[in-house]
Amino acid sequence: MPHTTSRHLAEGPRVGIRHFSRADAEEFTARVRESEGLHRPWLFPPATTGAYDAYAGRLIEDPTKAGFLVCTLDDGAVAGFININNIVGGGFQCGALGYGAFAHAAGRGLMREGLGLVVAHAFGPMRLHRLEINVQPGNAASIALARACGFRLEGFSPKMIHVDGEWRDHERWALTAEMRSRVPRSPRPPRLRPMRPGPAALPVDLHRVQVRDRRLQTGEAVAQLPQCRFGALLGERARHLLAVRRVRDHHVTQ
């Protein structure tokens, strides 16, 4: 059932997030039944309208929970769900995330975009400080999503949560507001000044560079320069200097 984007709490390039409603029962449960092979043995979302009504009711009414549907912007279809459970205020201001993609949307990066929106909403309007993800070690897809969204592995807890009739081991991943605000900077590329062929343009003594012509021809030169005085220079700079040496040697031998 399509939904208008006006209901979204936040939007990215391809998806938006909005709260659960009881009217989503038919679409949600149909997607759950289609995705059973993807979800088992990790997730057990409601597959019937009766079970969904109780499930959505808790997410809607319980102040310690917040549920979000990830919907594609082009057609409003539900691509997955992300819930914040066990919300604690006071000196903690934290919550525990649980999520799942539906089969038709899996592997397309939609949940990564949706989780980023939920995290921003949690640290923004919800004023939370810390989010946790507890995931079974064998659930590679969920671990990959946690890592991709900046969560940090904090530890391992044996027999932590009761899932599908057994107490299961879990890895504990977490993200704080401060961690999310520290956007890593990519290193600045070196500034290269223009150089002209000739000995006066060379910043180092090229006669100390021991690179054979064969390596120049096969493109191996840069990889073979760790001990050279200008071995720290990158790509084009190193190749340029080596080419200049060849020009100089050519003139000397004439």
XYZ file of C-alpha atoms in Angstrom:
254
model
C 0.000 0.000 0.000
C 1.691 3.236 -1.085
C 2.233 6.029 1.430
C 2.871 9.697 0.870
C 6.235 11.168 1.785
C 4.509 13.780 3.983
C 4.347 11.116 6.700
C 8.119 10.719 6.820
C 10.093 11.892 9.832
C 13.225 12.138 7.681
C 14.256 11.339 4.132
C 17.418 10.369 2.324
C 18.084 10.024 -1.408
C 16.075 6.803 -1.721
C 14.192 6.093 1.517
C 12.271 7.804 4.266
C 11.440 6.700 7.794
C 8.083 6.913 9.537
C 6.434 5.413 12.578
C 4.453 2.179 12.534
C 0.691 2.340 12.209
C -1.920 -0.364 12.622
C -2.929 0.248 9.011
C 0.398 -1.245 7.874
C -0.574 -4.729 9.055
C -1.398 -6.255 5.664
C 1.723 -5.026 3.844
C 4.064 -5.681 6.760
C 2.934 -9.256 7.394
C 2.990 -10.074 3.686
C 6.618 -8.904 3.508
C 7.466 -10.928 6.608
C 6.095 -14.113 5.048
C 8.053 -13.436 1.841
C 11.245 -12.913 3.862
C 11.166 -15.911 6.188
C 14.212 -17.482 4.522
C 16.163 -14.240 4.978
C 15.151 -13.666 8.598
C 15.534 -17.148 10.103
C 17.105 -17.983 12.515
C 17.861 -14.404 13.558
C 14.521 -12.577 13.407
C 10.921 -13.496 14.174
C 8.759 -10.490 13.261
C 4.954 -10.923 13.265
C 3.588 -12.815 10.260
C -0.137 -12.518 10.980
C -2.339 -9.464 11.346
C -3.240 -10.409 14.930
C 0.399 -10.705 15.945
C 1.211 -7.474 14.112
C -1.507 -5.563 15.957
C 0.006 -6.484 19.320
C 3.549 -5.832 18.066
C 2.743 -2.428 16.556
C 0.670 -1.498 19.606
C 3.701 -1.889 21.861
C 5.859 0.232 19.552
C 3.178 2.923 19.347
C 2.106 3.070 22.995
C 5.143 2.044 25.073
C 7.379 5.080 25.851
C 10.401 2.782 26.172
C 10.090 1.763 22.516
C 10.101 3.548 19.156
C 9.447 1.787 15.867
C 10.306 3.009 12.374
C 9.418 1.697 8.945
C 11.960 2.258 6.167
C 10.025 3.109 2.991
C 11.236 3.672 -0.552
C 10.491 7.161 -1.818
C 9.535 6.183 -5.351
C 6.577 3.987 -4.384
C 6.223 4.190 -0.585
C 6.719 0.440 -0.164
C 8.062 -0.842 3.151
C 11.665 -1.997 2.668
C 12.389 -2.891 6.299
C 11.975 -1.897 9.914
C 14.175 -0.459 12.671
C 13.127 -0.397 16.314
C 14.668 1.295 19.341
C 13.890 -0.812 22.408
C 14.677 -0.480 26.117
C 14.870 3.308 25.964
C 16.223 4.669 29.246
C 16.348 8.355 30.147
C 17.989 10.114 33.043
C 21.740 9.750 33.161
C 21.731 7.038 30.477
C 19.735 8.430 27.508
C 20.228 5.217 25.560
C 18.355 2.571 23.607
C 18.889 -0.807 21.921
C 18.405 -1.142 18.172
C 16.839 -4.043 16.323
C 16.272 -4.137 12.577
C 15.450 -6.252 9.578
C 15.260 -5.847 5.811
C 12.592 -7.449 3.686
C 13.679 -9.804 0.926
C 12.680 -7.585 -2.003
C 14.877 -4.745 -0.634
C 17.848 -6.710 0.711
C 21.314 -6.017 -0.670
C 20.444 -2.616 -2.164
C 21.833 -0.356 0.560
C 18.368 0.828 1.582
C 18.687 -0.314 5.181
C 22.029 1.396 5.568
C 20.425 4.643 4.454
C 17.425 4.011 6.704
C 19.570 3.211 9.743
C 21.496 6.429 9.207
C 18.209 8.343 9.297
C 17.063 6.591 12.466
C 20.396 7.234 14.190
C 20.180 10.937 13.284
C 16.611 11.067 14.592
C 17.598 9.311 17.829
C 20.500 11.667 18.513
C 18.493 14.663 17.340
C 14.769 14.983 18.194
C 14.801 12.012 20.608
C 17.858 13.427 22.447
C 19.448 10.034 23.048
C 23.171 9.818 23.713
C 23.962 6.162 23.057
C 22.586 3.407 20.810
C 23.414 -0.271 21.175
C 23.082 -3.216 18.807
C 23.207 -6.739 20.237
C 23.695 -9.254 17.430
C 24.439 -12.955 17.231
C 27.976 -13.621 15.929
C 26.735 -15.632 12.964
C 24.457 -12.868 11.686
C 26.967 -11.488 9.199
C 24.536 -9.135 7.418
C 23.496 -7.364 10.637
C 27.099 -7.056 11.786
C 28.102 -5.587 8.431
C 25.316 -3.007 8.677
C 26.330 -2.028 12.211
C 29.950 -1.595 11.150
C 29.014 0.353 8.002
C 27.007 2.835 10.082
C 29.901 3.550 12.439
C 29.049 1.305 15.382
C 31.991 0.037 17.427
C 32.363 -3.508 18.723
C 32.511 -3.271 22.508
C 32.439 -6.872 23.618
C 30.981 -10.369 23.598
C 28.363 -11.699 25.997
C 27.676 -15.448 26.150
C 24.057 -16.590 26.616
C 22.879 -12.978 26.599
C 19.395 -12.996 25.026
C 16.721 -15.687 24.776
C 16.001 -16.222 21.060
C 14.021 -19.074 19.477
C 13.952 -21.181 22.626
C 17.639 -20.834 23.564
C 19.915 -18.378 25.334
C 22.144 -17.048 22.561
C 25.607 -15.480 22.525
C 25.721 -11.893 21.285
C 28.247 -9.315 20.198
C 27.695 -5.844 21.616
C 28.044 -2.903 19.232
C 27.484 0.722 20.207
C 27.518 4.282 18.912
C 27.419 7.539 20.860
C 26.502 11.016 19.722
C 30.148 12.089 20.046
C 31.356 9.187 17.916
C 28.900 10.050 15.181
C 29.897 13.719 15.188
C 33.542 12.841 14.578
C 33.463 12.528 10.813
C 36.796 11.066 9.680
C 38.797 13.316 7.396
C 40.416 11.910 4.341
C 44.118 12.729 4.131
C 44.970 15.729 1.986
C 46.843 14.823 -1.188
C 50.371 16.192 -1.468
C 50.698 19.540 -3.246
C 52.876 19.088 -6.280
C 54.613 22.075 -7.798
C 55.178 22.154 -11.583
C 58.583 20.877 -12.635
C 60.565 21.284 -15.841
C 63.029 18.732 -17.194
C 66.607 19.498 -16.239
C 68.913 19.118 -13.247
C 67.893 22.485 -11.728
C 64.310 21.292 -11.246
C 65.231 18.216 -9.210
C 64.788 18.436 -5.420
C 66.927 15.314 -4.793
C 70.058 13.660 -6.201
C 68.607 11.319 -8.740
C 71.849 9.405 -9.203
C 70.989 7.689 -5.889
C 67.769 6.233 -7.299
C 68.431 2.659 -8.357
C 65.522 1.810 -10.626
C 66.030 -0.069 -13.851
C 64.495 1.065 -17.111
C 62.531 -2.162 -17.219
C 60.646 -1.131 -14.089
C 59.813 2.223 -15.612
C 58.361 0.524 -18.636
C 56.243 -1.922 -16.633
C 54.959 0.611 -14.103
C 56.745 -1.038 -11.165
C 58.829 2.008 -10.286
C 56.637 3.485 -7.544
C 56.268 0.147 -5.742
C 60.045 -0.329 -5.742
C 61.021 2.971 -4.094
C 60.576 2.463 -0.327
C 64.274 3.150 0.378
C 64.700 6.136 -1.950
C 65.019 9.662 -0.573
C 61.761 10.609 -2.247
C 60.094 7.244 -1.622
C 57.307 8.945 0.337
C 56.151 10.884 -2.700
C 53.127 9.437 -4.447
C 52.296 8.209 -7.937
C 52.694 10.907 -10.511
C 55.472 12.778 -8.660
C 57.684 9.708 -8.465
C 57.076 8.748 -12.076
C 57.833 12.308 -13.169
C 61.143 12.362 -11.344
C 62.169 9.053 -12.823
C 61.224 10.217 -16.299
C 63.370 13.324 -15.794
C 66.319 11.114 -14.875
C 65.942 9.226 -18.129
C 65.897 12.499 -20.077
C 69.060 13.667 -18.290
C 70.864 10.364 -18.796
C 69.908 10.417 -22.462
C 71.546 13.833 -22.946
C 74.651 12.808 -21.004
C 75.241 9.753 -23.171
C 74.877 11.594 -26.481
